[in-house]
Coordinates of C-alpha atoms in Angstrom, one line a residue:
Chain A
X197 CA 47.8 78.2 -41.7
X198 CA 48.5 77.2 -38.1
X199 CA 52.1 77.1 -37.0
X200 CA 53.1 73.4 -36.7
X201 CA 56.5 74.1 -35.3
X202 CA 57.4 77.3 -33.5
X203 CA 61.1 77.7 -34.1
X204 CA 61.2 81.3 -33.1
X205 CA 59.8 80.5 -29.7
X206 CA 62.6 78.1 -28.8
X207 CA 65.2 80.6 -30.1
X208 CA 63.6 83.3 -27.9
X209 CA 63.7 81.0 -24.9
X210 CA 67.3 80.1 -25.5
X211 CA 68.3 83.8 -25.9
X212 CA 66.4 84.6 -22.7
X213 CA 68.2 81.9 -20.8
X214 CA 71.5 83.0 -22.1
X215 CA 70.8 86.6 -21.2
X216 CA 69.7 85.7 -17.6
X217 CA 72.5 83.2 -17.1
X218 CA 75.4 85.2 -18.1
X219 CA 74.2 88.7 -17.4
X220 CA 77.4 89.9 -15.6
X221 CA 79.4 88.7 -18.6
X222 CA 77.3 90.7 -21.0
X223 CA 77.6 93.7 -18.8
X224 CA 81.4 93.4 -18.7
X225 CA 81.6 93.0 -22.5
X226 CA 79.2 95.9 -23.0
X227 CA 81.2 98.1 -20.7
X228 CA 84.6 97.3 -22.1
X229 CA 83.5 97.7 -25.7
X230 CA 81.7 101.0 -25.2
X231 CA 84.6 102.2 -23.0
X232 CA 87.1 101.3 -25.8
X233 CA 85.0 103.0 -28.5
X234 CA 84.5 106.1 -26.5
X235 CA 88.1 106.4 -25.4
X236 CA 89.3 106.0 -28.9
X237 CA 86.8 108.6 -30.1
X238 CA 88.0 111.0 -27.4
X239 CA 91.6 110.3 -28.3
X240 CA 91.1 110.9 -32.0
X241 CA 88.9 114.0 -31.5
X242 CA 91.6 115.5 -29.1
X243 CA 94.0 115.6 -32.0
X244 CA 93.5 118.6 -34.3
X245 CA 91.8 117.4 -37.5
X246 CA 94.5 118.8 -39.9
X247 CA 97.2 116.8 -38.1
X248 CA 95.2 113.6 -38.6
X249 CA 94.6 114.5 -42.3
X250 CA 98.4 115.2 -42.8
X251 CA 99.4 112.0 -41.1
X252 CA 96.9 109.8 -43.0
X253 CA 98.0 111.5 -46.3
X254 CA 101.6 110.8 -45.6
X255 CA 100.8 107.3 -44.6
X256 CA 98.8 106.7 -47.8
X257 CA 101.6 108.1 -49.8
X258 CA 104.2 105.9 -48.1
X259 CA 102.1 102.8 -48.4
X260 CA 101.8 103.2 -52.1
X261 CA 105.3 104.5 -52.8
X262 CA 107.2 102.2 -50.4
X263 CA 111.0 102.3 -50.7
X264 CA 110.9 104.6 -53.6
X265 CA 109.2 107.4 -51.5
X266 CA 111.9 109.9 -52.4
X267 CA 112.4 108.9 -56.0
X268 CA 110.4 109.8 -59.1
X269 CA 108.8 106.3 -59.6
X270 CA 107.6 106.3 -56.1
X271 CA 106.2 109.8 -56.3
X272 CA 104.2 108.7 -59.4
X273 CA 102.8 105.7 -57.6
X274 CA 101.9 107.5 -54.4
X275 CA 100.8 111.0 -55.3
X276 CA 97.4 110.1 -56.7
X277 CA 96.3 108.3 -53.6
X278 CA 97.8 111.0 -51.3
X279 CA 95.9 113.7 -53.1
X280 CA 92.7 111.7 -53.0
X281 CA 93.1 111.1 -49.2
X282 CA 93.8 114.8 -48.7
X283 CA 90.9 116.0 -50.8
X284 CA 88.5 113.4 -49.4
X285 CA 89.2 114.0 -45.7
X286 CA 89.1 117.8 -46.2
X287 CA 85.7 117.4 -47.9
X288 CA 84.4 115.4 -45.0
X289 CA 85.7 118.0 -42.6
X290 CA 84.2 120.9 -44.7
X291 CA 80.8 119.2 -44.8
X292 CA 80.8 119.3 -41.0
X293 CA 81.0 115.6 -40.5
X294 CA 84.5 115.2 -39.1
X295 CA 83.3 114.0 -35.7
X296 CA 81.0 111.5 -37.2
X297 CA 83.7 110.2 -39.6
X298 CA 86.0 109.6 -36.6
X299 CA 83.2 107.8 -34.8
X300 CA 82.6 105.6 -37.8
X301 CA 86.3 104.9 -38.2
X302 CA 86.6 103.9 -34.5
X303 CA 83.6 101.6 -34.8
X304 CA 85.2 99.9 -37.9
X305 CA 88.6 99.7 -36.2
X306 CA 87.2 98.1 -33.0
X307 CA 84.9 95.7 -34.9
X308 CA 87.7 94.7 -37.3
X309 CA 90.1 94.2 -34.4
X310 CA 87.7 91.9 -32.6
X311 CA 86.8 90.1 -35.8
X312 CA 90.5 89.4 -36.5
X313 CA 91.2 88.4 -32.9
X314 CA 88.6 85.7 -33.3
X315 CA 88.8 85.0 -37.1
X316 CA 92.5 84.4 -37.6
X317 CA 92.9 81.7 -34.9
X318 CA 89.7 80.1 -36.2
X319 CA 91.1 80.2 -39.7
X320 CA 94.3 78.5 -38.6
X321 CA 92.3 75.9 -36.7
X322 CA 90.1 75.1 -39.7
X323 CA 93.1 74.9 -42.0
X324 CA 94.9 72.5 -39.8
X325 CA 92.1 70.2 -38.8
X326 CA 89.5 68.7 -41.2
X327 CA 87.1 68.1 -38.3
X328 CA 87.2 71.7 -37.2
X329 CA 86.8 72.7 -40.9
X330 CA 83.7 70.6 -41.2
X331 CA 82.2 72.2 -38.2
X332 CA 83.2 75.8 -38.9
X333 CA 82.3 76.0 -42.6
X334 CA 78.5 75.5 -42.3
X335 CA 78.5 78.0 -39.5
X336 CA 80.2 80.6 -41.7
X337 CA 77.8 79.9 -44.5
X338 CA 74.9 80.5 -42.1
X339 CA 76.5 83.7 -40.8
X340 CA 77.0 85.0 -44.3
X341 CA 73.5 84.1 -45.7
X342 CA 71.5 85.4 -42.7
X343 CA 70.4 88.9 -43.4
X344 CA 72.6 91.4 -41.5
X345 CA 69.6 93.1 -39.9
X346 CA 68.7 89.9 -38.0
X347 CA 71.9 90.2 -35.9
X348 CA 70.7 93.4 -34.4
X349 CA 67.9 91.7 -32.5
X350 CA 70.0 89.5 -30.2
X351 CA 72.7 92.2 -30.0
X352 CA 70.1 94.6 -28.6
X353 CA 68.9 92.0 -26.3
X354 CA 72.2 91.3 -24.7
X355 CA 73.7 94.8 -24.7
X356 CA 72.1 98.2 -24.2
X357 CA 71.6 100.5 -27.1
X358 CA 74.6 102.4 -28.3
X359 CA 77.9 101.4 -29.9
X360 CA 78.2 97.9 -28.3
X361 CA 75.4 96.1 -30.2
X362 CA 76.5 97.8 -33.3
X363 CA 80.1 96.6 -32.9
X364 CA 78.9 93.0 -32.0
X365 CA 76.6 92.8 -35.1
X366 CA 79.4 94.2 -37.2
X367 CA 81.8 91.6 -35.9
X368 CA 79.4 88.7 -36.7
X369 CA 78.8 90.1 -40.2
X370 CA 82.5 90.7 -41.0
X371 CA 84.1 87.7 -39.3
X372 CA 83.6 85.1 -42.1
X373 CA 86.1 86.4 -44.6
X374 CA 88.9 86.5 -41.9
X375 CA 88.3 82.9 -41.2
X376 CA 87.9 81.8 -44.8
X377 CA 90.8 83.6 -46.3
X378 CA 93.2 82.6 -43.4
X379 CA 92.2 79.0 -43.9
X380 CA 92.5 79.2 -47.7
X381 CA 95.9 80.9 -47.4
X382 CA 97.3 78.2 -45.2
X383 CA 95.8 75.4 -47.2
X384 CA 97.2 76.6 -50.4
X385 CA 100.8 76.5 -49.1
X386 CA 102.4 73.8 -51.3
X387 CA 102.8 70.4 -49.7
X388 CA 106.4 70.0 -50.8
X389 CA 107.4 73.2 -48.9
X390 CA 105.9 71.7 -45.7
X391 CA 107.6 68.3 -46.4
X392 CA 110.9 70.1 -46.7
X393 CA 110.2 71.7 -43.4
X394 CA 109.5 68.3 -41.8
X395 CA 112.7 66.9 -43.4
X396 CA 114.7 69.6 -41.7
X397 CA 113.1 68.6 -38.4
X398 CA 110.9 71.6 -37.9
X399 CA 108.3 71.3 -35.1
X400 CA 104.6 71.8 -35.9
X401 CA 104.8 75.3 -34.3
X402 CA 107.7 76.2 -36.5
X403 CA 105.9 74.9 -39.6
X404 CA 103.0 77.2 -38.7
X405 CA 104.8 80.3 -37.8
X406 CA 107.8 80.1 -40.1
X407 CA 106.4 78.5 -43.2
X408 CA 102.6 78.5 -43.4
X409 CA 101.7 81.9 -42.0
X410 CA 104.4 83.9 -43.9
X411 CA 103.4 82.2 -47.2
X412 CA 99.7 82.7 -46.5
X413 CA 100.3 86.4 -45.6
X414 CA 99.0 88.0 -48.8
X415 CA 95.8 86.0 -48.6
X416 CA 95.4 86.8 -44.9
X417 CA 95.9 90.5 -45.6
X418 CA 93.3 90.3 -48.4
X419 CA 91.0 88.8 -45.7
X420 CA 91.7 91.7 -43.4
X421 CA 90.8 94.1 -46.2
X422 CA 87.5 92.3 -46.8
X423 CA 86.7 92.5 -43.0
X424 CA 87.2 96.2 -43.0
X425 CA 85.0 96.8 -46.0
X426 CA 82.3 94.6 -44.7
X427 CA 82.4 96.5 -41.3
X428 CA 82.0 99.7 -43.2
X429 CA 79.0 98.4 -45.1
X430 CA 77.4 97.5 -41.7
X431 CA 77.7 101.0 -40.1
X432 CA 74.4 102.2 -41.4
X433 CA 72.6 99.1 -40.1
X434 CA 74.4 99.4 -36.8
X435 CA 73.1 102.9 -36.4
X436 CA 69.6 101.5 -36.1
X437 CA 70.5 100.3 -32.6
X438 CA 72.1 103.5 -31.6
X439 CA 75.6 103.3 -32.9
X440 CA 77.1 106.8 -33.6
X441 CA 78.8 108.1 -36.6
X442 CA 78.1 108.7 -40.3
X443 CA 75.8 105.7 -40.4
X444 CA 73.4 107.4 -38.0
X445 CA 73.3 110.5 -40.3
X446 CA 72.5 108.2 -43.2
X447 CA 69.8 106.5 -41.1
X448 CA 68.2 109.9 -40.3
X449 CA 68.5 110.9 -43.9
X450 CA 66.5 107.8 -44.8
X451 CA 63.9 108.3 -42.1
X452 CA 63.5 112.0 -42.7
X453 CA 63.5 111.7 -46.5
X454 CA 66.4 114.2 -46.5
X455 CA 68.3 113.8 -49.7
X456 CA 71.0 116.3 -48.9
X457 CA 71.8 114.7 -45.5
X458 CA 71.7 111.2 -46.8
X459 CA 73.9 112.0 -49.8
X460 CA 76.6 113.9 -47.8
X461 CA 76.9 111.3 -45.1
X462 CA 76.8 108.5 -47.7
X463 CA 79.6 110.2 -49.6
X464 CA 81.6 110.4 -46.3
X465 CA 81.3 106.6 -45.9
X466 CA 82.4 106.1 -49.5
X467 CA 85.5 108.3 -49.0
X468 CA 86.4 106.4 -45.8
X469 CA 85.8 103.1 -47.5
X470 CA 88.1 103.9 -50.5
X471 CA 90.8 105.2 -48.2
X472 CA 90.8 102.2 -45.9
X473 CA 90.6 99.8 -48.9
X474 CA 93.5 101.4 -50.8
X475 CA 95.7 101.6 -47.8
X476 CA 95.2 98.0 -46.7
X477 CA 95.6 96.8 -50.3
X478 CA 98.8 98.7 -50.6
X479 CA 100.1 97.1 -47.4
X480 CA 99.1 93.7 -48.8
X481 CA 100.8 94.2 -52.1
X482 CA 104.4 94.5 -50.7
Chain B
X115 CA 107.9 85.1 -37.3
X116 CA 108.3 85.9 -33.7
X117 CA 106.9 89.2 -34.6
X118 CA 103.4 87.7 -34.9
X119 CA 103.8 86.0 -31.6
X120 CA 104.9 89.1 -29.8
X121 CA 102.2 91.1 -31.5
X122 CA 99.4 88.7 -30.4
X123 CA 100.8 88.7 -26.9
X124 CA 100.6 92.4 -26.9
X125 CA 97.1 92.5 -28.2
X126 CA 95.9 90.1 -25.6
X127 CA 97.6 92.2 -22.9
X128 CA 95.8 95.3 -24.3
X129 CA 92.4 93.6 -24.3
X130 CA 92.9 92.5 -20.7
X131 CA 94.0 96.0 -19.7
X132 CA 91.1 97.6 -21.4
X133 CA 88.7 95.2 -19.7
X134 CA 90.0 95.7 -16.2
X135 CA 90.3 99.4 -16.7
X136 CA 86.8 99.7 -17.9
X137 CA 85.4 97.8 -15.0
X138 CA 87.1 100.0 -12.5
X139 CA 86.2 103.1 -14.5
X140 CA 82.5 102.7 -14.2
X141 CA 82.3 103.9 -10.7
X142 CA 83.5 107.4 -11.6
X143 CA 81.4 107.9 -14.7
X144 CA 78.2 108.4 -12.7
X145 CA 79.3 111.8 -11.2
X146 CA 78.9 113.7 -14.5
X147 CA 75.4 115.2 -14.9
X148 CA 74.7 113.4 -18.1
X149 CA 71.2 112.9 -19.4
X150 CA 70.6 110.5 -22.3
X151 CA 67.4 111.2 -24.3
X152 CA 66.1 108.5 -26.6
X153 CA 63.8 109.7 -29.4
X154 CA 62.0 108.1 -32.4
X155 CA 61.8 109.8 -35.8
X156 CA 58.6 111.7 -35.2
X157 CA 58.5 115.4 -35.8
X158 CA 57.1 116.4 -32.4
X159 CA 59.6 114.0 -30.6
X160 CA 62.5 115.3 -32.6
X161 CA 61.6 118.9 -31.8
X162 CA 60.9 118.3 -28.1
X163 CA 64.0 116.2 -27.6
X164 CA 66.3 118.8 -29.2
X165 CA 64.7 121.6 -27.1
X166 CA 65.3 119.6 -23.9
X167 CA 68.9 119.1 -25.0
X168 CA 69.4 122.8 -25.7
X169 CA 67.8 123.9 -22.4
X170 CA 69.6 121.4 -20.2
X171 CA 72.9 122.1 -21.8
X172 CA 72.4 125.8 -21.2
X173 CA 71.9 124.9 -17.5
X174 CA 75.1 122.9 -17.2
X175 CA 74.1 119.4 -18.1
X176 CA 75.6 117.1 -20.8
X177 CA 73.0 115.7 -23.1
X178 CA 73.2 112.8 -25.5
X179 CA 70.4 112.2 -28.0
X180 CA 70.0 108.8 -29.7
X181 CA 67.6 108.1 -32.5
X182 CA 65.9 104.7 -32.3
X183 CA 62.7 102.8 -33.2
X184 CA 60.1 103.1 -30.5
X185 CA 60.1 99.4 -29.5
X186 CA 63.9 99.6 -28.8
X187 CA 63.3 102.7 -26.7
X188 CA 60.8 101.0 -24.4
X189 CA 63.0 97.9 -24.2
X190 CA 66.0 99.9 -23.3
X191 CA 64.3 102.1 -20.6
X192 CA 63.0 98.9 -18.9
X193 CA 66.5 97.5 -18.5
X194 CA 68.2 97.6 -15.1
X195 CA 71.3 99.2 -16.6
X196 CA 69.6 101.3 -19.2
X197 CA 71.8 103.5 -21.3
X198 CA 68.9 105.8 -21.9
X199 CA 67.3 108.1 -19.3
X200 CA 64.1 109.6 -20.8
X201 CA 61.7 109.4 -23.7
X202 CA 59.5 112.5 -24.3
X203 CA 57.1 111.1 -26.8
X204 CA 55.3 108.1 -25.3
X205 CA 51.8 107.9 -26.7
X206 CA 49.8 106.6 -23.8
X207 CA 47.6 105.0 -22.7
X208 CA 46.4 103.7 -26.1
X209 CA 48.6 104.0 -29.1
X210 CA 51.6 102.4 -27.4
X211 CA 49.5 100.0 -25.3
X212 CA 51.4 97.0 -26.5
X213 CA 54.7 98.4 -25.5
X214 CA 53.4 99.6 -22.2
X215 CA 51.9 96.2 -21.3
X216 CA 55.2 94.6 -22.0
X217 CA 57.6 97.1 -20.3
X218 CA 55.4 99.5 -18.4
X219 CA 56.0 98.1 -14.9
X220 CA 59.7 98.7 -15.3
X221 CA 59.4 102.3 -16.5
X222 CA 58.5 105.5 -14.6
X223 CA 56.0 108.1 -15.8
X224 CA 57.3 111.6 -15.2
X225 CA 55.0 114.0 -16.9
X226 CA 52.9 114.9 -20.0
X227 CA 54.5 116.9 -22.8
X228 CA 51.4 117.4 -24.9
X229 CA 47.8 116.6 -23.8
X230 CA 46.0 116.3 -27.1
X231 CA 47.5 113.5 -29.1
X232 CA 45.2 112.1 -31.7
X233 CA 45.7 109.6 -34.5
X234 CA 43.7 108.4 -37.4
X235 CA 43.3 108.2 -41.1
X236 CA 43.8 111.6 -42.7
X237 CA 42.8 112.9 -46.1
X238 CA 43.1 116.3 -47.8
X239 CA 39.9 118.3 -47.3
X240 CA 39.0 118.3 -51.0
X241 CA 38.4 114.5 -50.7
X242 CA 34.7 114.2 -50.7
X243 CA 34.3 111.3 -48.2
X244 CA 34.1 111.9 -44.4
X245 CA 34.3 108.5 -42.8
X246 CA 36.5 105.4 -42.8
X247 CA 33.4 103.4 -43.7
X248 CA 33.2 105.1 -47.1
X249 CA 36.8 104.2 -48.1
X250 CA 35.9 100.9 -49.8
X251 CA 33.6 102.7 -52.3
X252 CA 36.6 104.6 -53.6
X253 CA 39.4 102.0 -53.6
X254 CA 40.4 102.9 -57.2
X255 CA 40.8 106.6 -56.5
X256 CA 43.1 105.8 -53.5
X257 CA 44.8 103.0 -55.5
X258 CA 44.1 100.7 -52.6
X259 CA 46.8 102.2 -50.5
X260 CA 47.0 103.7 -47.1
X261 CA 50.3 105.5 -46.7
X262 CA 51.6 104.6 -43.3
X263 CA 54.7 105.2 -41.2
X264 CA 57.2 102.9 -39.6
X265 CA 56.0 99.5 -38.4
X266 CA 57.2 100.2 -34.9
X267 CA 54.6 103.0 -34.5
X268 CA 51.4 102.3 -32.6
X269 CA 49.5 104.0 -35.4
X270 CA 50.7 101.2 -37.7
X271 CA 49.2 98.5 -35.5
X272 CA 46.0 100.4 -35.1
X273 CA 45.7 100.8 -38.9
X274 CA 46.2 97.0 -39.3
X275 CA 43.3 96.7 -36.8
X276 CA 41.2 99.3 -38.8
X277 CA 41.7 97.4 -42.0
X278 CA 40.4 94.3 -40.3
X279 CA 37.5 95.9 -38.4
X280 CA 36.2 98.0 -41.4
X281 CA 37.1 95.1 -43.8
X282 CA 39.0 97.6 -46.0
X283 CA 40.3 96.5 -49.4
X284 CA 43.4 98.5 -48.7
X285 CA 46.9 97.7 -47.9
X286 CA 49.0 99.8 -45.6
X287 CA 52.3 100.9 -47.1
X288 CA 55.1 101.0 -44.5
X289 CA 57.3 104.1 -45.0
X290 CA 58.3 106.8 -42.5
X291 CA 56.8 110.0 -41.2
X292 CA 58.7 112.2 -43.6
X293 CA 58.1 109.9 -46.6
X294 CA 54.4 109.9 -45.7
X295 CA 54.4 113.8 -45.7
X296 CA 56.2 113.8 -49.0
X297 CA 53.5 111.5 -50.5
X298 CA 50.8 113.7 -49.1
X299 CA 52.3 116.9 -50.5
X300 CA 52.8 115.3 -53.9
X301 CA 49.2 114.2 -54.0
X302 CA 47.9 117.7 -52.9
X303 CA 50.0 119.4 -55.6
X304 CA 48.4 117.2 -58.3
X305 CA 45.0 117.4 -56.5
X306 CA 44.9 113.6 -56.3
X307 CA 43.1 111.5 -53.6
X308 CA 45.3 110.1 -50.9
X309 CA 44.7 108.6 -47.5
X310 CA 47.5 108.6 -44.9
X311 CA 47.9 107.6 -41.3
X312 CA 48.2 110.9 -39.5
X313 CA 48.4 112.3 -36.0
X314 CA 48.4 115.5 -34.1
X315 CA 50.7 117.3 -33.1
X316 CA 52.2 117.5 -36.6
X317 CA 53.2 120.4 -38.8
X318 CA 51.3 118.9 -41.7
X319 CA 48.2 120.4 -40.2
X320 CA 49.7 123.9 -40.1
X321 CA 50.7 123.7 -43.8
X322 CA 47.9 121.8 -45.5
X323 CA 44.1 121.8 -45.4
X324 CA 43.4 118.3 -44.0
X325 CA 40.7 116.4 -42.1
X326 CA 40.5 113.2 -40.1
X327 CA 38.1 110.5 -41.5
X328 CA 35.4 109.7 -38.9
X329 CA 36.1 106.5 -37.0
X330 CA 32.7 105.2 -35.7
X331 CA 34.2 102.0 -34.4
X332 CA 36.7 103.9 -32.3
X333 CA 39.8 102.1 -33.5
X334 CA 41.9 105.2 -33.2
X335 CA 42.1 106.5 -29.6
X336 CA 42.9 109.9 -28.1
X337 CA 46.2 110.0 -26.3
X338 CA 48.6 112.0 -24.3
X339 CA 52.3 112.4 -25.3
X340 CA 53.8 111.3 -22.0
X341 CA 57.3 111.7 -20.7
X342 CA 58.7 108.4 -19.3
X343 CA 62.0 107.5 -17.7
X344 CA 64.0 104.6 -16.6
X345 CA 63.5 103.4 -13.0
X346 CA 65.9 105.3 -10.7
X347 CA 66.3 108.4 -12.9
X348 CA 64.3 110.5 -10.4
X349 CA 66.6 109.5 -7.6
X350 CA 69.8 109.9 -9.6
X351 CA 69.0 113.3 -11.0
X352 CA 66.2 115.0 -9.1
X353 CA 66.6 118.4 -10.8
X354 CA 66.6 117.1 -14.3
X355 CA 63.6 114.8 -13.5
X356 CA 61.8 117.9 -12.1
X357 CA 62.5 119.6 -15.4
X358 CA 60.8 116.8 -17.3
X359 CA 57.9 116.7 -14.9
X360 CA 57.1 120.3 -15.9
X361 CA 58.0 120.0 -19.5
X362 CA 54.8 120.6 -21.5
X363 CA 53.4 122.5 -24.5
X364 CA 50.3 124.3 -25.7
X365 CA 49.4 123.3 -29.3
X366 CA 50.3 126.7 -30.8
X367 CA 53.6 126.8 -28.9
X368 CA 54.5 123.3 -30.0
X369 CA 53.8 124.1 -33.7
X370 CA 56.0 127.2 -33.3
X371 CA 58.9 125.1 -32.1
X372 CA 58.3 122.4 -34.7
X373 CA 58.2 125.2 -37.4
X374 CA 61.5 126.6 -36.2
X375 CA 63.1 123.1 -36.2
X376 CA 61.8 122.5 -39.7
X377 CA 63.0 125.8 -41.0
X378 CA 66.5 126.0 -39.3
X379 CA 67.4 122.5 -38.6
X380 CA 67.2 120.6 -35.3
X381 CA 69.8 122.2 -33.1
X382 CA 69.5 125.7 -34.5
X383 CA 65.7 125.7 -34.5
X384 CA 65.5 124.5 -30.9
X385 CA 68.1 127.1 -29.9
X386 CA 66.2 129.9 -31.5
X387 CA 62.9 128.8 -29.9
X388 CA 64.6 128.4 -26.5
X389 CA 66.1 131.9 -26.7
X390 CA 62.7 133.3 -27.5
X391 CA 61.0 131.4 -24.6
X392 CA 64.0 131.3 -22.2
X393 CA 62.2 132.4 -19.0
X394 CA 59.3 129.9 -19.4
X395 CA 61.6 127.0 -20.2
X396 CA 64.1 127.7 -17.4
X397 CA 61.3 127.9 -14.9
X398 CA 60.7 124.2 -15.5
X399 CA 64.0 123.5 -13.7
X400 CA 62.9 125.3 -10.5

């Protein structure tokens, strides 16, 4: 069957034009993202591994135990997670993948940070304006249904191989829940609370910052948790365009048919995912 | 809720700082003697790239290896601000012809790492046919499958061509180099018929009794493994470029290196081979 309509060709032309037209901009984004990722990596790797493990363990304990940290109930709540974090991180280190785990964590942190920087304002916008919502929703649907691999192609085109296209593809993949859950949280604030605010003469800004956002906070935090987990699920795919970390070891494991390598690095990703998930959930629970 | 406001102000400030800092930072990064080698997941490329890393690091360079699909490697090296410097496993002039036509005018040729690169359809020697033309008579014994490697490889495109030209009732199964070897060894253990897309140099020839099927139509060409680099690499790092110009192997020596890599792992195997051949390798730098 002959192609009657050549969609791909137009997309390619558009991408080409974008690449040519804004090439200094892509260069600047590329440099800043890879510089940020590399500096964070260097920073984390400069700290001795056991210090990081101790700090994260204490952090996990505190997030779960909260105000009862020095009481029996708090100890019961926090100790399980703390032991898991301690054992999991020690296992990653003992398997020899500490450096890779740090690289993966950095990638996830940077991607999550950018996704939230874009996602939360967009979520607020789509909660407060029906027009914006009507525009943003179908775009989000499109972003979430497009297979994640497809994002690698333009990412590679605009940015050189390495961490940047990985971060960008991860941001696109993990952005939607930040927008959706922020919007949902704000929209589910009861009308009468907002009316009460208006009755007391609150400005729109006060309504947003003093009523809607605080009440939507648990939902927004659930969104953040989703963003982090989606970022983590993207790290293996991101390594196909040269992103570093545990994902690249999994990718080599797949390519080289190396069960041991693939399993160890996969296990490392699972441990990181559980730790990040539990800590963010504990913060959200408050 | 002023906290959120202050926090967002702070975040924006950080982003701006990072961006400006990274732009000013670029000028200084070029002074470090850092070579970035891109390599695909092919046994000879993995071995050669790791040897280059070990040898250059022993001589005061910093080396970064990135594992990518071949198409991405050519695309990256052709960019003005390429993150990669060299690629040691370019199958030219034939197998990678498509990539070379697209990107070749923006890439430099440095040297030849191995002169006798052949590709074709390979069967264990107990298989009683000798030519690709006889394949169709034995479709059932081969289960109608040619076990191929990644779709980015030139041998993959040539096999598609071979299926057309010889009108084969076979489909090519896309897997990876190691998965192909695993299938081959499984079949040999059970004494079953199997046909794979194979190439030299590869350790499978050292371990198994194999033969190429004759290719009367000349679909599969004879190639060199060439060393190619981004434009400007020669000027930026003349000594390293000189090293790659001299970087080359006899078949027996290459199998020795690949055997070490296979036995001891990538870094260790390359180190071991380098220590045994130190004088010869270090001479490439002079």
